Coordinates of C-alpha atoms and ligand atoms in Angstrom, one line a residue:
X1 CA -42.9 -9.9 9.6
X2 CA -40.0 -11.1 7.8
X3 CA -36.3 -9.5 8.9
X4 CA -34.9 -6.9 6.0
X5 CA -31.7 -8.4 4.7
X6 CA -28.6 -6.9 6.1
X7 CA -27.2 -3.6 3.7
X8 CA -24.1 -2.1 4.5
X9 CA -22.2 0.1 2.7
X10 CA -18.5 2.0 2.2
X11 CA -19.2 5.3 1.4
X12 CA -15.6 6.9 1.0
X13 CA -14.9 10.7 -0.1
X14 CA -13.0 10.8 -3.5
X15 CA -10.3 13.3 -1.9
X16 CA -7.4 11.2 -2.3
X17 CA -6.4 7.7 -2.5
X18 CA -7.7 4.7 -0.4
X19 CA -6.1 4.8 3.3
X20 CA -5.1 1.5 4.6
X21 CA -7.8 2.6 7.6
X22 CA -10.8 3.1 4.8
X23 CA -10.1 -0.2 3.2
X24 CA -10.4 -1.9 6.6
X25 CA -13.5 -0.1 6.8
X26 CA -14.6 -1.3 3.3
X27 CA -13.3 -4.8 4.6
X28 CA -15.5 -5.7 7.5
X29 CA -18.4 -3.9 6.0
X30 CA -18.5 -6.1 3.4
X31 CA -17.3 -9.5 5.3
X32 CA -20.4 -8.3 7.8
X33 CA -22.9 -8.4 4.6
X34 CA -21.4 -11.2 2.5
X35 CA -21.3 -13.5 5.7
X36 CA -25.3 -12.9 6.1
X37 CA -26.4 -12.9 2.7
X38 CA -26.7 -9.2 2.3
X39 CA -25.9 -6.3 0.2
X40 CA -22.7 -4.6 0.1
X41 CA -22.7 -1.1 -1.4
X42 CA -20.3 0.9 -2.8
X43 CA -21.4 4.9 -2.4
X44 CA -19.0 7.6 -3.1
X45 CA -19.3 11.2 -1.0
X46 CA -18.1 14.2 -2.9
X47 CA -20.2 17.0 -1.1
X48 CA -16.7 18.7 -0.7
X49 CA -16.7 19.6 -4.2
X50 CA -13.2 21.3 -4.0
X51 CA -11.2 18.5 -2.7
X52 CA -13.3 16.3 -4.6
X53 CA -12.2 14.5 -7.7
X54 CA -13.1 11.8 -10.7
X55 CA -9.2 10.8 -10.5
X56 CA -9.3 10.0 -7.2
X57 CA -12.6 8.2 -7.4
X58 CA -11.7 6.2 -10.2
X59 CA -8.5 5.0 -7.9
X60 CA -10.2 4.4 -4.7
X61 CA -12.6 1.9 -7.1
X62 CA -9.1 0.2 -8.5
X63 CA -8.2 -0.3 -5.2
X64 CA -11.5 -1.8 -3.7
X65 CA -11.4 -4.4 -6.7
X66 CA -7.9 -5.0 -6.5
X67 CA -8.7 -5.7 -2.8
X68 CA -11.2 -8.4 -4.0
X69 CA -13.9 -6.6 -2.1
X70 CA -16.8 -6.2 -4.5
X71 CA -19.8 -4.4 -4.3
X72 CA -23.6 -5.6 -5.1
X73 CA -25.1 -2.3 -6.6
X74 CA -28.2 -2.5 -8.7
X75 CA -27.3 -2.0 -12.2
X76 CA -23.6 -1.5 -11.7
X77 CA -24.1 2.1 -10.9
X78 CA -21.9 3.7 -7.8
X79 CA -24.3 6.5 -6.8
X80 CA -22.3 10.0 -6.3
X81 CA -24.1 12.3 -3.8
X82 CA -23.0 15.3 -6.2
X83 CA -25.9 13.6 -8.5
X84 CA -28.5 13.7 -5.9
X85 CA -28.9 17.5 -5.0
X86 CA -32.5 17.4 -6.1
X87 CA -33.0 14.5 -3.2
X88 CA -31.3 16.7 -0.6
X89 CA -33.4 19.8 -1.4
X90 CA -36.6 17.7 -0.9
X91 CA -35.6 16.7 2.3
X92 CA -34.0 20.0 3.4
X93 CA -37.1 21.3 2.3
X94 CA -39.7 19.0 4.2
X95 CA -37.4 19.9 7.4
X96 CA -37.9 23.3 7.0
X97 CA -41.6 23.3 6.2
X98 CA -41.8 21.2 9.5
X99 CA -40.0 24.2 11.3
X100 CA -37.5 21.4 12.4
X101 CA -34.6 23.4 10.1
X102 CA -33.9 27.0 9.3
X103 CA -32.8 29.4 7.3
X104 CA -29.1 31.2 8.5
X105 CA -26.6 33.3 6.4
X106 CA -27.2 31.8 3.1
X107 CA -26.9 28.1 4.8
X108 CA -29.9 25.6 6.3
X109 CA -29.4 25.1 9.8
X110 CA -31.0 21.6 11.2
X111 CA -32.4 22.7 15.3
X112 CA -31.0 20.9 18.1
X113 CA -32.2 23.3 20.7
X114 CA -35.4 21.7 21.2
X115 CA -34.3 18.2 21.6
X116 CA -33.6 17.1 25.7
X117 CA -30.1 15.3 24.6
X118 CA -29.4 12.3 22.2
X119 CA -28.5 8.8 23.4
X120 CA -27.5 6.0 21.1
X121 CA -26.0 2.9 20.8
X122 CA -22.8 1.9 19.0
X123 CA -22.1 -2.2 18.4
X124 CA -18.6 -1.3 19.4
X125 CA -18.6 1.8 21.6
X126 CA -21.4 1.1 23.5
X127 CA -24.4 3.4 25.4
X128 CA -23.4 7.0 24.0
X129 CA -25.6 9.9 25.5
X130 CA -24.9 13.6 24.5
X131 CA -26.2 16.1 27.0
X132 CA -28.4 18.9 26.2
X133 CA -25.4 21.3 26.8
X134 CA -23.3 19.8 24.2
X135 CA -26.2 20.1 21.5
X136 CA -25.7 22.6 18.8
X137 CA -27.9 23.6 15.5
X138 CA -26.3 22.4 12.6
X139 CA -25.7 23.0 8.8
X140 CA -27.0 20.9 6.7
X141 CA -27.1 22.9 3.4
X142 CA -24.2 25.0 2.1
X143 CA -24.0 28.6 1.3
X144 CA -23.2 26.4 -2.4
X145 CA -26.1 25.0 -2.3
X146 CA -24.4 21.5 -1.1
X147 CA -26.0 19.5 1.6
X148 CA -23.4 18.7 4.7
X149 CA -22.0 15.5 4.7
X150 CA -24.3 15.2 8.0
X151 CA -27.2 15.1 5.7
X152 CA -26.2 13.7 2.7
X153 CA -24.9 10.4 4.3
X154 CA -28.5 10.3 6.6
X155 CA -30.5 10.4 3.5
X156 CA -28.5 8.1 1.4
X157 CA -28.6 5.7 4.1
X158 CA -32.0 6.0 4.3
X159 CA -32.7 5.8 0.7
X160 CA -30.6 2.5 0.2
X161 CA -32.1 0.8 3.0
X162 CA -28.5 0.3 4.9
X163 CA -29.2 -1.5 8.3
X164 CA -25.6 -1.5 9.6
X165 CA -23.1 1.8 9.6
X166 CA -19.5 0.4 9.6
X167 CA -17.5 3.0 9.6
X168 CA -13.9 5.0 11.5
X169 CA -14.0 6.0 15.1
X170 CA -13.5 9.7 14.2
X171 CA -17.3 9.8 13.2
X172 CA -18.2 8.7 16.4
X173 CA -18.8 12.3 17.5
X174 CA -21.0 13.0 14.4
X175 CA -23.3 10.4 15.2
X176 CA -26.0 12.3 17.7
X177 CA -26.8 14.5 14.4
X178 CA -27.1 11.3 12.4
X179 CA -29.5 9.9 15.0
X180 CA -31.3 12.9 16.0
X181 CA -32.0 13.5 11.9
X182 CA -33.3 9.9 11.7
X183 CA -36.1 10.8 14.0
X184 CA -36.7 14.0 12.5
X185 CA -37.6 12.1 9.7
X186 CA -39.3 9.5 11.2
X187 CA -36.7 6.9 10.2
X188 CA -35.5 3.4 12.3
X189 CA -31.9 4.3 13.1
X190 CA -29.1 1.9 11.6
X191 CA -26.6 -0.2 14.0
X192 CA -24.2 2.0 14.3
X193 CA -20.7 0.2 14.3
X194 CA -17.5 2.5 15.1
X195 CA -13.9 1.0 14.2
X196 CA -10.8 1.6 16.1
X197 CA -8.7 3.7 14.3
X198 CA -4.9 2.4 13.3
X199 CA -2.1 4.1 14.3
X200 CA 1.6 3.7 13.9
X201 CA 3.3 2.2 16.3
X202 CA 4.7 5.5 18.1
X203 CA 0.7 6.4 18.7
X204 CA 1.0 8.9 16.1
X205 CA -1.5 8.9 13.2
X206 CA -0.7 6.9 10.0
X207 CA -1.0 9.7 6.9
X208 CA 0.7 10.9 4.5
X209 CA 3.2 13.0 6.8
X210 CA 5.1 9.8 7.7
X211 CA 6.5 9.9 3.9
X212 CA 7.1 13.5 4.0
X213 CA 9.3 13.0 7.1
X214 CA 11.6 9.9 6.1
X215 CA 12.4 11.9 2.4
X216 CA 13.0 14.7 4.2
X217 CA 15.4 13.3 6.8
X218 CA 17.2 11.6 3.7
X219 CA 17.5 15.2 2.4
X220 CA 18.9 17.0 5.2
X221 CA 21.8 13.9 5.5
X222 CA 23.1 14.6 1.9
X223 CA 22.3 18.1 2.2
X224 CA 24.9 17.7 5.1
X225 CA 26.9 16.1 2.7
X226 CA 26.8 18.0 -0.3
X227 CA 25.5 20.9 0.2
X228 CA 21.7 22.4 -0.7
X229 CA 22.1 23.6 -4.5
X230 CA 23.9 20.2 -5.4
X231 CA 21.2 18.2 -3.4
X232 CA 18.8 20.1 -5.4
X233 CA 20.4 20.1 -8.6
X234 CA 20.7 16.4 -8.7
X235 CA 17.3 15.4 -7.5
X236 CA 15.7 17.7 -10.3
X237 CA 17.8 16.6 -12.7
X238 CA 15.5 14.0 -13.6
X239 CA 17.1 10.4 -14.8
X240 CA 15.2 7.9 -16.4
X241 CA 13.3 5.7 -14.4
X242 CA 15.3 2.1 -13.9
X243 CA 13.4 -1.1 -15.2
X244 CA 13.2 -2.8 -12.2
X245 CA 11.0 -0.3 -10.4
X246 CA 7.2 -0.1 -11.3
X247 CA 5.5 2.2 -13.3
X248 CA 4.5 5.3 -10.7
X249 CA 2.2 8.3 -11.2
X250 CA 4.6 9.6 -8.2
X251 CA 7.4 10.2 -11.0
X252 CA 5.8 12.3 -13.1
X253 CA 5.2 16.2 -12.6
X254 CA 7.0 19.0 -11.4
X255 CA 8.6 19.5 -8.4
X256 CA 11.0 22.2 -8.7
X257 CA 8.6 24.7 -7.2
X258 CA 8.4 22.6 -4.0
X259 CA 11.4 21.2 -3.3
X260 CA 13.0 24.3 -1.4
X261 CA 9.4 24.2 0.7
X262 CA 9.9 21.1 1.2
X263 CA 13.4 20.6 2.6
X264 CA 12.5 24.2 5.1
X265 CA 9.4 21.3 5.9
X266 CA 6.6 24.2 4.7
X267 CA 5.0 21.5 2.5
X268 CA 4.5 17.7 3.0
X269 CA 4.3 17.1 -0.8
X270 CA 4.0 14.0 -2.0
X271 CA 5.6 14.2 -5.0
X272 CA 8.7 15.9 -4.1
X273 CA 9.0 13.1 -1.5
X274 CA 8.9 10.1 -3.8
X275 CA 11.0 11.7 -6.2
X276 CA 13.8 12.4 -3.6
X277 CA 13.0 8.4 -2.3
X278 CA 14.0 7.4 -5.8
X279 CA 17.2 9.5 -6.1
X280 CA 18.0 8.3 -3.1
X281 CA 17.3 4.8 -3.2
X282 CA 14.9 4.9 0.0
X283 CA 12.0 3.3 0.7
X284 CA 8.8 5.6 2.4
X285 CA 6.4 4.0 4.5
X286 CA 3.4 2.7 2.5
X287 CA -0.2 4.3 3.8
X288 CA -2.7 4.1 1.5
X289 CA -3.2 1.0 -0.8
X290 CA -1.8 1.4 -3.8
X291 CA 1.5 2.3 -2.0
X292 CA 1.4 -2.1 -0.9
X293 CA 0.1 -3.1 -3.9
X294 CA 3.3 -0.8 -5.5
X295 CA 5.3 -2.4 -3.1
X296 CA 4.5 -5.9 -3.8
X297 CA 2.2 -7.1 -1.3
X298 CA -0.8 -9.5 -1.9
X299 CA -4.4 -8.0 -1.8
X300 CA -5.2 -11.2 0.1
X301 CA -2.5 -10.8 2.7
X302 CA -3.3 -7.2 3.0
X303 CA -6.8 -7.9 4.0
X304 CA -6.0 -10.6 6.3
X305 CA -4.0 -8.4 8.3
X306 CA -6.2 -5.6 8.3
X307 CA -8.6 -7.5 9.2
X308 CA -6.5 -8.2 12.4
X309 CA -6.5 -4.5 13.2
X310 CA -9.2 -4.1 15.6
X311 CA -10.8 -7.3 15.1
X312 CA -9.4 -11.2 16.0
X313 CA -11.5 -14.3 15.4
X314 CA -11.2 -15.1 18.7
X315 CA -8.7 -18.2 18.9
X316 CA -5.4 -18.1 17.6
X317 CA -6.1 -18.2 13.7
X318 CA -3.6 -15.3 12.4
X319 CA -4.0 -16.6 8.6
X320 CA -6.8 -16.8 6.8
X321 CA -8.5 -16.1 3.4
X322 CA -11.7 -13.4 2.7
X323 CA -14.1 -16.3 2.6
X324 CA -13.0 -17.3 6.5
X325 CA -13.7 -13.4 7.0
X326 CA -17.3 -13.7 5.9
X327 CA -18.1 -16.7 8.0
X328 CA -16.3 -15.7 11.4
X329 CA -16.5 -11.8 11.5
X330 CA -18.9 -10.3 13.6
X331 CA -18.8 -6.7 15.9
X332 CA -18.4 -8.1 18.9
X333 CA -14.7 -9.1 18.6
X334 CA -14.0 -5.5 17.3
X335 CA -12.0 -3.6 19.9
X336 CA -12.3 -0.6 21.5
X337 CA -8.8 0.5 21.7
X338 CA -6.5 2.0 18.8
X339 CA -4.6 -0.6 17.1
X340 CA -1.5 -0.6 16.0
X341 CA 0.3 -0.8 12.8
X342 CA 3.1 -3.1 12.4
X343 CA 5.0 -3.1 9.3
X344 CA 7.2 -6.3 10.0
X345 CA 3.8 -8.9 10.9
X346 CA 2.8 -7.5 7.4
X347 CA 5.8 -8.8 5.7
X348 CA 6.1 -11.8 7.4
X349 CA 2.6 -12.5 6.4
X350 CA 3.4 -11.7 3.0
X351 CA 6.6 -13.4 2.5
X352 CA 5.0 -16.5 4.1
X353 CA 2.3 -16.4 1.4
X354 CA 4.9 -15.9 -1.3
X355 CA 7.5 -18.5 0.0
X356 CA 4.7 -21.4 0.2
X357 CA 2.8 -20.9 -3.3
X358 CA 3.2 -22.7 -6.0
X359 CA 6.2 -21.8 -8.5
X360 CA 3.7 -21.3 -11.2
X361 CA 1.2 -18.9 -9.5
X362 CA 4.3 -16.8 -8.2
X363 CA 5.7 -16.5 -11.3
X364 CA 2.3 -15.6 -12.5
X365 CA 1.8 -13.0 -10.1
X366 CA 5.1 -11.8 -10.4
X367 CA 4.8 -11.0 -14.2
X368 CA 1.2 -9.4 -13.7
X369 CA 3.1 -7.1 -10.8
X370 CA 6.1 -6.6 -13.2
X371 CA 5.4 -6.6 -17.1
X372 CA 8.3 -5.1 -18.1
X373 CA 10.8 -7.6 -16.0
X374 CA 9.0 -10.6 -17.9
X375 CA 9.4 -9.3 -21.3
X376 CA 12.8 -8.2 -20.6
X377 CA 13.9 -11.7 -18.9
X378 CA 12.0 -13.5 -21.7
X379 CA 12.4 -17.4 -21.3
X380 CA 14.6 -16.9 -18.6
X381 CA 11.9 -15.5 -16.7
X382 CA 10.8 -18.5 -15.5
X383 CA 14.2 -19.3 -14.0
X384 CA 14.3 -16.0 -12.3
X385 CA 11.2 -16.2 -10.4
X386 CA 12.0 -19.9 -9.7
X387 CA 15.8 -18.3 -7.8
X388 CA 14.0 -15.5 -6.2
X389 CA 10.8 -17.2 -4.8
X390 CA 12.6 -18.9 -1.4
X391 CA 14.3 -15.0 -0.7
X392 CA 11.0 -12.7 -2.1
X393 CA 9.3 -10.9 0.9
X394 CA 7.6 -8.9 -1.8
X395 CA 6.8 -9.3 -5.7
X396 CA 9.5 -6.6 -5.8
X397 CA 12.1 -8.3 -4.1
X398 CA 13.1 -10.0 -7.2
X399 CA 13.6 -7.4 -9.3
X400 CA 15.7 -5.7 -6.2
X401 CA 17.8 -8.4 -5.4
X402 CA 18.4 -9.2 -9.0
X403 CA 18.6 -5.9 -10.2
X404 CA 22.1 -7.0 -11.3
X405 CA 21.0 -9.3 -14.4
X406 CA 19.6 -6.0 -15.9
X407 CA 22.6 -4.1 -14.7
X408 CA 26.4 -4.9 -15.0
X409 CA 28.1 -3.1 -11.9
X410 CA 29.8 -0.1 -12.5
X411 CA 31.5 -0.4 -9.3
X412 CA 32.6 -2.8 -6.9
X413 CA 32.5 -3.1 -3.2
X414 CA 35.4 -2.6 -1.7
X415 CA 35.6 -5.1 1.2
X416 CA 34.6 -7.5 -1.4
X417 CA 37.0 -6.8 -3.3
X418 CA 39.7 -6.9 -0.8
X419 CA 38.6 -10.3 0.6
X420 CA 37.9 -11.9 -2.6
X421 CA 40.0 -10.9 -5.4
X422 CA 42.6 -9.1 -3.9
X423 CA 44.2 -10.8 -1.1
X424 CA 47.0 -12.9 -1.0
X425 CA 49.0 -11.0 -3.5
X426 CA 46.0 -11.3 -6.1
X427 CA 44.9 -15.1 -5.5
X428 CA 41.0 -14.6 -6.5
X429 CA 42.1 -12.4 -9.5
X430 CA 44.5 -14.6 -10.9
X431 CA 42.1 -17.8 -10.3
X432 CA 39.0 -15.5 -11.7
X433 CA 41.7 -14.9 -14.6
X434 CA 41.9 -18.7 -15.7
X435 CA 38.4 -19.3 -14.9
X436 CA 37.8 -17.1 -17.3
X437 CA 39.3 -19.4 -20.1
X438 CA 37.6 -22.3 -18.7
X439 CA 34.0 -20.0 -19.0
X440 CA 34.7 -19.8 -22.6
X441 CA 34.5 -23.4 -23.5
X442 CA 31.7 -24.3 -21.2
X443 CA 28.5 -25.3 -22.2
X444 CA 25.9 -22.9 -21.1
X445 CA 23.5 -24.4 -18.6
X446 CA 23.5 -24.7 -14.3
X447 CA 24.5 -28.4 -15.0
X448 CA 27.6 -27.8 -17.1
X449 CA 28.3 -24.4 -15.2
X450 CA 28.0 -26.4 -11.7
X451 CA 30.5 -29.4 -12.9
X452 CA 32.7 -26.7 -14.4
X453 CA 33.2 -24.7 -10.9
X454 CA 33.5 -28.0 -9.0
X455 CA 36.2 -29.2 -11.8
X456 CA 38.2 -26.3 -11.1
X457 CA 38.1 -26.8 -7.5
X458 CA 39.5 -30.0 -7.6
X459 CA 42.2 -29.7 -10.4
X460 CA 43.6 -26.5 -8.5
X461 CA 43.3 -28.2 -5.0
X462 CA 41.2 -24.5 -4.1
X463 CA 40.0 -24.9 -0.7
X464 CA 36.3 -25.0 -1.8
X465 CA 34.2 -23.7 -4.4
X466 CA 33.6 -20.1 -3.1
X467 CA 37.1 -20.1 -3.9
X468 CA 36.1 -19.0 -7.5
X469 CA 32.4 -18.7 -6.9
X470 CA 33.2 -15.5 -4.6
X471 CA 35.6 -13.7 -7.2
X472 CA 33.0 -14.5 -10.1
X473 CA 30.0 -13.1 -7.8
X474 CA 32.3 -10.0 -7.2
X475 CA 33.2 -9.9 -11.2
X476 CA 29.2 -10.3 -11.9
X477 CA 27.8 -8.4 -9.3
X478 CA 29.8 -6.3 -7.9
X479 CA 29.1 -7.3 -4.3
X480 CA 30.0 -10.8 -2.9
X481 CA 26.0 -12.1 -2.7
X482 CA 24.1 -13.4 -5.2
X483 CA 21.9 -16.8 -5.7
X484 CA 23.8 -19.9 -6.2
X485 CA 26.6 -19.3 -8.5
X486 CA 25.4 -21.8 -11.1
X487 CA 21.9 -20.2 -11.6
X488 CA 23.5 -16.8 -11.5
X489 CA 26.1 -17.8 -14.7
X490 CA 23.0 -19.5 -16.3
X491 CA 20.5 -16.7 -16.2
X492 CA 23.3 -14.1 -17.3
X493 CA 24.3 -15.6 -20.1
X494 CA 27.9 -16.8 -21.8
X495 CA 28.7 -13.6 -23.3
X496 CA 28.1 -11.3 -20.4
X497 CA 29.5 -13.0 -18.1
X498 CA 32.8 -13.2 -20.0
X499 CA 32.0 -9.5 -20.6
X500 CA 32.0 -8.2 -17.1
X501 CA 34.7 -11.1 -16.1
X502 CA 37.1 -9.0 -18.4
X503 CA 35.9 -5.5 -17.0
X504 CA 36.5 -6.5 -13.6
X505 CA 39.8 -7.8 -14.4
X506 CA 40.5 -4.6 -16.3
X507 CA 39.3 -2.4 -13.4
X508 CA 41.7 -4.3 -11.2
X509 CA 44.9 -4.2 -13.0
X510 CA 44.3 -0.8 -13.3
X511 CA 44.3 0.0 -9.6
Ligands
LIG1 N1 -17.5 9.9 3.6 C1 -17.2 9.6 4.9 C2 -15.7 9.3 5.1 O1 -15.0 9.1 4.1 C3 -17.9 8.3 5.3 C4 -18.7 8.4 6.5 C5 -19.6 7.2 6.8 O2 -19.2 6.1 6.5 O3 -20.7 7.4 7.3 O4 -15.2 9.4 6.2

């Protein structure tokens, strides 16, 4: 007898985007088969046909591949259990003909009552018996004509052979149905392999809520502020979208009818939430996938710590790629107990990843992430990615920090100003004044720009170069950071940097 190859599978419901806890799922299921030479497949459950849709299937796919977690099905073709009714009938039928399932209210009801309990084992959970007692008949067919889940995901198991159910603790309780519906049909059960599920690190549940309640907090402070109608006004009064951030489904629609529900915190929505973040200039927690790939993070990265959710490869490796994954991950290493998520190890990881890569991959990646900031730096982009790559904890970081090359400042901060232009009856503005002149006949590169600053240092006896470099950050920027002053000049350019020299020292004479 030979052994049949190892099939798992990921078998998520289209109902909304990829959770951080389904792509773990999708993660070790498919480390579990591509370490063994199996089969990995990708199966998608839309038996709830209302909450069902093709967007959200179509996204939850983007995000798998993005992930780098690709699936092995024959011919390409991701089976959707809405396409297999005809399959569920059959076997819905043969249960009933056997007596073993029966008619009730329009639905098919699967008996129970005959069976003395169900025991089973889990990989993870261990020995699992259910008593008689806690044994109920169960629908497997709809009043619409839709098999349950329960009997969908048996037979579709069945059908593609899988030999090892990876999947979230929370169907843990589901799984003396699953079992006893395998023996109905005279089927060898499947390992069954429960995941501890991730949680924040409060112990509450990572979803969507956690967005809803940091937008809404931000709300209630300027409401505090401002009043409601103004909040309101302003956050429907919908400004175009700055360059610097990425492209976002979240910005587009209508939120006006939710907004009041959502401040009195009658609706969670999504939408209203991500507008008010960008109003505001807040960041929500990310929670499903595409909110870390928006935010910059590396699919690579991403799966490494997931992988460290509930699983460790049992030294002290932290890092490590998706081809260590397939050779080290096995279930018993999994543990029991809910893990928990933590935002900073995520970013660490990240910018570790980002710091340490070579200039050329990061500016690649960068300009994949960001289109529009490469066409817009043009051959300066190079530059920029090169300034930003020792301070990026994200591939949005640049665009953040140096959201100033796309922007001249419209105000100024005032402790910077005090402290660098101001004091001493004026010192910084005078200096930033004749620096000016000096700007005007200097040739434009970080060479020149560099000898230029450190000329003027010396031939006004300044005490050292931030003597001028802090009022020209404040001129440029409007705050008293930026990258090294010579890199800074050279990427804005000659002309703009003369132009917002003179607006600053406009702005100040004026006050
Ligand atoms: N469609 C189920 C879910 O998304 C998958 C259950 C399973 O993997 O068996 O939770």
């Amino acid at each position: 007898m030979t052994t049949p190859s190892i099939v798992t599978r990921f078998a998520p419901s289209p109902t909304g985007l990829l959770h951080v806890g389904g792509a773990r799922t999708a993660l070790f299921s498919w480390a579990y088969a591509k370490g063994r030479g199996g089969t990995f497949i990708l199966r998608l459950e839309d038996t709830d046909q209302k909450r069902s849709s093709e967007a959200a299937a179509e996204k939850i796919i983007e995000d798998l591949r993005w992930l780098g977690l690709n699936w092995d099905n024959s011919g390409g073709v991701i089976p959707r259990q809405s396409q297999r009714l005809a399959r569920y009938n059959e076997v819905i039928d043969e249960l009933k003909s056997r007596r073993l399932a029966y008619d009730d209210a329009g639905a098919v009801r699967f008996r129970m009552d005959n069976l003395p309990g169900v025991a089973f084992d889990d990989a993870v959970y261990g020995h699992i018996e259910v008593g008689k007692g806690q044994l109920e008949d169960f629908v497997i067919k709809k009043a619409d004509g839709f098999p349950t889940f329960h009997l969908a995901v048996v037979v579709d198991d069945i059908d593609m052979n899988v030999t090892h159910v990876i999947r979230g603790q929370e169907h843990l309780s589901n799984t003396a149905k699953h079992a006893a519906l395998y023996d109905a049909l005279g089927k060898p059960r499947p390992v069954w392999v429960h995941t501890p599920s991730i949680m924040n690190p409060d112990g509450s549940k990572m979803s969507k809520r956690d967005k809803a309640k940091v937008a809404r907090k931000a709300a209630l402070a300027r409401i505090e502020i401002e009043g409601r109608e103004a909040f309101i006004d302003r956050v429907l009064n919908v400004k175009p979208v700055p360059m610097y951030i990425q492209d976002s489904d979240a910005v587009s629609g209508n939120i006006s009818d939710k907004i009041d529900g959502f401040i009195d915190s009658e609706n969670d929505d999504i939408l209203t939430a991500a507008v008010i973040a960008l109003r505001e200039g807040i960041r929500l927690p990310e929670i499903n996938v595409a909110d870390f790939r928006a935010s910059g993070y590396l699919p690579g990265v991403l799966c490494n710590y997931l992988a460290l959710l509930g699983w460790n490869p049992g030294n002290d490796v932290e890092r490590f790629d998706l081809d260590f994954m397939c050779e080290t991950f096995d279930f018993d290493r999994i543990n029991k107990a809910n893990s928990k998520f933590d935002r900073e190890k995520l970013l660490a990881f990240n910018a570790d990843t980002l710091q340490k890569m070579p200039p050329e991959e990061f500016a690649s990646l960068l300009k994949e992430h960001q289109p529009r900031l490469a066409t817009k730096l043009g051959d300066q982009f190079r530059g920029f990615a090169g300034m930003y790559q020792p301070r990026s904890r994200t591939l949005n970081d640049p665009a953040e920090l140096g959201r100033f090359f796309f922007e001249a400042p419209t105000t100024y901060d005032d402790k910077a100003v005090k402290k660098n232009l101001a004091r001493n009856d004026g010192e910084g503005l005078k200096l930033l004044g004749e620096f000016r002149d000096v700007l005007a006949g200097t040739e434009w590169n970080a060479a020149a720009l560099q000898a230029a600053v450190e000329k003027f240092t010396a031939d006004k006896q300044l005490k050292n170069m931030g003597s001028i470099a802090q009022p020209l950050r404040v001129a440029l920027t409007g705050t008293a950071v930026s990258p090294p002053i010579d890199q800074t000049l050279e990427l804005i350019g000659q002309q703009e940097t003369l132009a917002r020299v003179d607006r600053c020292l406009d702005k100040c004479k004026e006050n």
